[in-house]
Amino acid sequence: MGEYTEELLQELLPLFYSRLFPCNSFYRWLSYGSSATFKLRELSFTLLGDIYIRYQSFESMENFSNELNKHKPIKIDIGAIYNHPPKYKTQIQKFGPVEKELVFDIDMTDYDDVRTCCSGTDICSKCWKFMVLACKVLDAALREDFGFKHMLWVFSGRRGVHCWVCDENVKKFTDEERKAVAEYLFVKKDGHKNILFGDKIHTSLRRALTIIKPYFNQMMFVEQNILGTDEGIKKFLKNIHEEIRIQSEEVLRSVEGSEARWKVFCDYFRTLSQKQSIPKIYKNTIEELMLLYCYPRLDINVSKGINHLLKAPFCVHPKTGKVCIPFNPKTVDKFDPATVPTLTLLVDEINKYDQITKEEEMADGVNSSKIKDYKKTSLLKSITVFEDFLRNIERELKQKRKPTPMEF
Amino acid sequence: MDLGLNRRRKQQKVIPDGLKELYPHDLNFFTVPPSSEISLSEFEDLAVERLNVLRILAFASQKPVKQFGTEWKNFVYEELQKQNLKKFLRIIKSSGSSNPSELDYQARRADHISHFILRLAYCRSEELRRWFKDRELELFKLRFLELRGASVQQFLEINNLHYYPINEDERDELREQLIDSTGGLFILDNTDFYKVPFSDVPNLVRNRKVFVQSGYAYIPSFELVTCISNIYRHTLSENLIYAFKRMPLLDDDRINHLLHNLNDAYTGKDYSEVNANKSEIQVGNLDKHAKDHYPLCMRHIHETLKANHHLKHGCRLQYLLFLKGIGLKYEDCMEFWRQEFTKNIDEDKFQKQYSYLVKHCYGKVGSMLNYSPYSCVKIITDSVGYGEQHGCPYKQWESTVLKEKLESYGLRQENAIEISEMAQKGHYQLACGKYFEYTRFKENKNVINHPNQYFDESYGAIKREEFE
Ligand code: SF4
Ligand SMILES: [Zn+2]
């Protein structure tokens, strides 16, 4: 079928919803073991022509599936679980959100001041590394610092990632708790002062540094070449504290090439440190720079509020045609946004598969049409990730709901 | 009366013996409402006293000094002392629970009851709840910080807060992490760390001020106050909403009336700003205003000034601030003062000795602070020396003197008797309200809390009527 273009969307979406969208798993996820939960969930649709319908909710999987096939939304957003089915919102007096996953949104555009390879909506394998680091750092912090277990990581379809924390207790978080977690995981990006943490480095940031370090030189100085240009040097110096800015510039300009410049800067800084001629609060400048460039740049407003909507996994991004697929954070290094299946690719794969099986069936007379369509495509891998995630949640729910033996 | 808003009223009387069980500690989470009977006047007094404590805190927190720092604390204590809020001073500064005296128990009781009265008065709107909650939290924090030694742990135990310091093994194991991740100055081996759910200390977590692991925050003992007051904030928020919902069950008009006025009194209507739309107050009209719209205390001072062309210091302060509050412009006030005083003394002496206070009251000299006119509570509780004319007449004057004065102002005999009897019983502000009714010939809807409020209700009402 060839390259995806936006014009194809209208033509391909019906097929996508009828044969590829994993409606069943999606329903299982948002039910959390109880169909009553699904009914209370706000889902909103964006239809072709930017028609936005909020506060939709569905009685059952069939109902949801039918509506999907009927409306063929170009985007689905997931909102909160409410005290009443959102579709009856106007008929209910005290309508309000009660639960929601804790969500994180990281978008490449927030890295525009530290990436030189692309800008705006473009991404490439070089700058994707910012996302790789964001995912690793955040996933580790959520697990170790907060003890969260059920994270769903999703490619946002173009140039970012989403993370859904789905633990039972987390869904019940108040806005205050959400805010606490979000801001704990947020390091302000603009300007040097905000990132200063004096002579001590918080354990959580230390862990982030251990994750970032192995990537840092290659990524920032070879690939992004941030010290390669005059402009780059100037930008870099803004983050160096005034007292040593002039000498730092001299040091940087004494050699050629980004990597070499970083090396001489580090040497120079370490010598100063050893001589103890750096004020205590600037002691950790090198670590601060690493975090400044590579620490996850969260859009924390998305995380802070219980009623913030976020795009659902398995949507198709209308501009790129790519599916918002879940991925495994443990193997995020191997994730390549360039190879994320597009709508056109998936349709080609189905057709090809159908073609082959038809020929085979003709040959040996076996009916294989029971095979789920997505299993014929490169969507399979991400659906497996999603299923694993669901199984973990369901296992825990089962254990919790097991009746405790009665005592006499 | 029953502040618990239980449907069935308990008739149980407080016996001093019971106080021991009721109030095992100076600090109270206020989870159990009082169930004892109190008189209306005690009800009112306690409410007003606590309100003044909270106002002092509000005022202190606007000062450019560190909250809960030494300077801040000293200011609060001085103010409490000045305003004669002894019980509260006692309960804030005493160090916890060891060897309480009878006075301590009385103070604890006052603390308990007054909190619940204000809770009712301040539960009615989001804005009121917020103000009250913020102030009560400041009070709680201050008190918690003043706890010494074992009384902290005692407080935790009394309130079923199961926070215990982590043991030494755990502390050694987490040594590096605790040093790296704990904000503030401390020596690890001298500091106890408490392991608490992270949601108990959202602010410490948010600012990455503590070590966090598996959903638990490890807080140093000096941050325990943050944690405990956060819990208090949550319970108080819930309780205020609860009180708000149960409010309609309170069917005593007198109390409702009183509560209603208490919260009006909060909005800092402290009359410290010279209100622009009131500035049509002319010196020439002051005699008439005094007759028609002044409360008794101010009318008396005004008349004293007119008769003697002199006032003693206490009077001068009380009256000048009142004049500022009713909207008399600084220049006009100075002129008025000069006119009166220079009838006895020469211009030079006036400038040297008496003009200063006018400038001072209007914030033109000295600390340039904008002084607020005195409230009734301040006036009532101020000490008034022999031969001084300030203070609250209902409190200061003999009842025959009061009765005669009122009659000379044209009140009917029976009304004058009624008022002086109220004053006799200590209901000064209620007496003041009656005086309002009998001189203005209309109902006094709000309890008189402030001489400037009195003036506003009297004069302002006329202005409003004229306008309409
Ligand atoms: S109650 Fe207030 S206004 Fe009335 S006389 Fe006493 S102090 Fe003055
Ligand atoms: Zn790029």
Short mmCIF file of N, CA and C and ligand atoms in Angstrom, two decimals, chain A residues 108 115-119 122-128 224, ligand 2:
data_model
loop_
_atom_site.label_atom_id
_atom_site.label_comp_id
_atom_site.label_asym_id
_atom_site.label_seq_id
_atom_site.Cartn_x
_atom_site.Cartn_y
_atom_site.Cartn_z
N MET A 108 9.06 15.17 23.28
CA MET A 108 10.37 15.57 22.78
C MET A 108 10.49 17.07 22.59
N ARG A 115 18.65 19.53 22.13
CA ARG A 115 18.94 18.63 21.00
C ARG A 115 19.23 19.46 19.77
N THR A 116 20.20 19.00 19.00
CA THR A 116 20.57 19.76 17.80
C THR A 116 20.22 18.98 16.54
N CYS A 117 19.90 17.68 16.70
CA CYS A 117 19.67 16.85 15.52
C CYS A 117 18.35 17.17 14.83
N CYS A 118 17.32 17.42 15.63
CA CYS A 118 16.00 17.71 15.06
C CYS A 118 15.37 18.83 15.88
N SER A 119 14.23 19.28 15.40
CA SER A 119 13.47 20.22 16.24
C SER A 119 11.99 20.00 15.99
N ASP A 122 9.88 16.60 14.69
CA ASP A 122 10.75 15.54 14.17
C ASP A 122 11.46 14.79 15.28
N ILE A 123 11.71 13.55 15.02
CA ILE A 123 12.59 12.80 15.92
C ILE A 123 13.49 11.89 15.08
N CYS A 124 14.60 11.51 15.68
CA CYS A 124 15.46 10.53 15.03
C CYS A 124 16.04 9.64 16.12
N SER A 125 16.83 8.68 15.73
CA SER A 125 17.33 7.73 16.73
C SER A 125 18.26 8.43 17.73
N LYS A 126 18.88 9.55 17.31
CA LYS A 126 19.77 10.26 18.24
C LYS A 126 18.98 10.90 19.38
N CYS A 127 17.98 11.66 19.03
CA CYS A 127 17.28 12.35 20.11
C CYS A 127 16.31 11.41 20.84
N TRP A 128 15.94 10.33 20.21
CA TRP A 128 15.09 9.37 20.91
C TRP A 128 15.73 8.91 22.21
N GLN A 224 24.81 14.89 19.77
CA GLN A 224 24.18 16.21 19.77
C GLN A 224 25.23 17.32 19.57
ZN ZN C 2 16.84 13.88 16.37
#
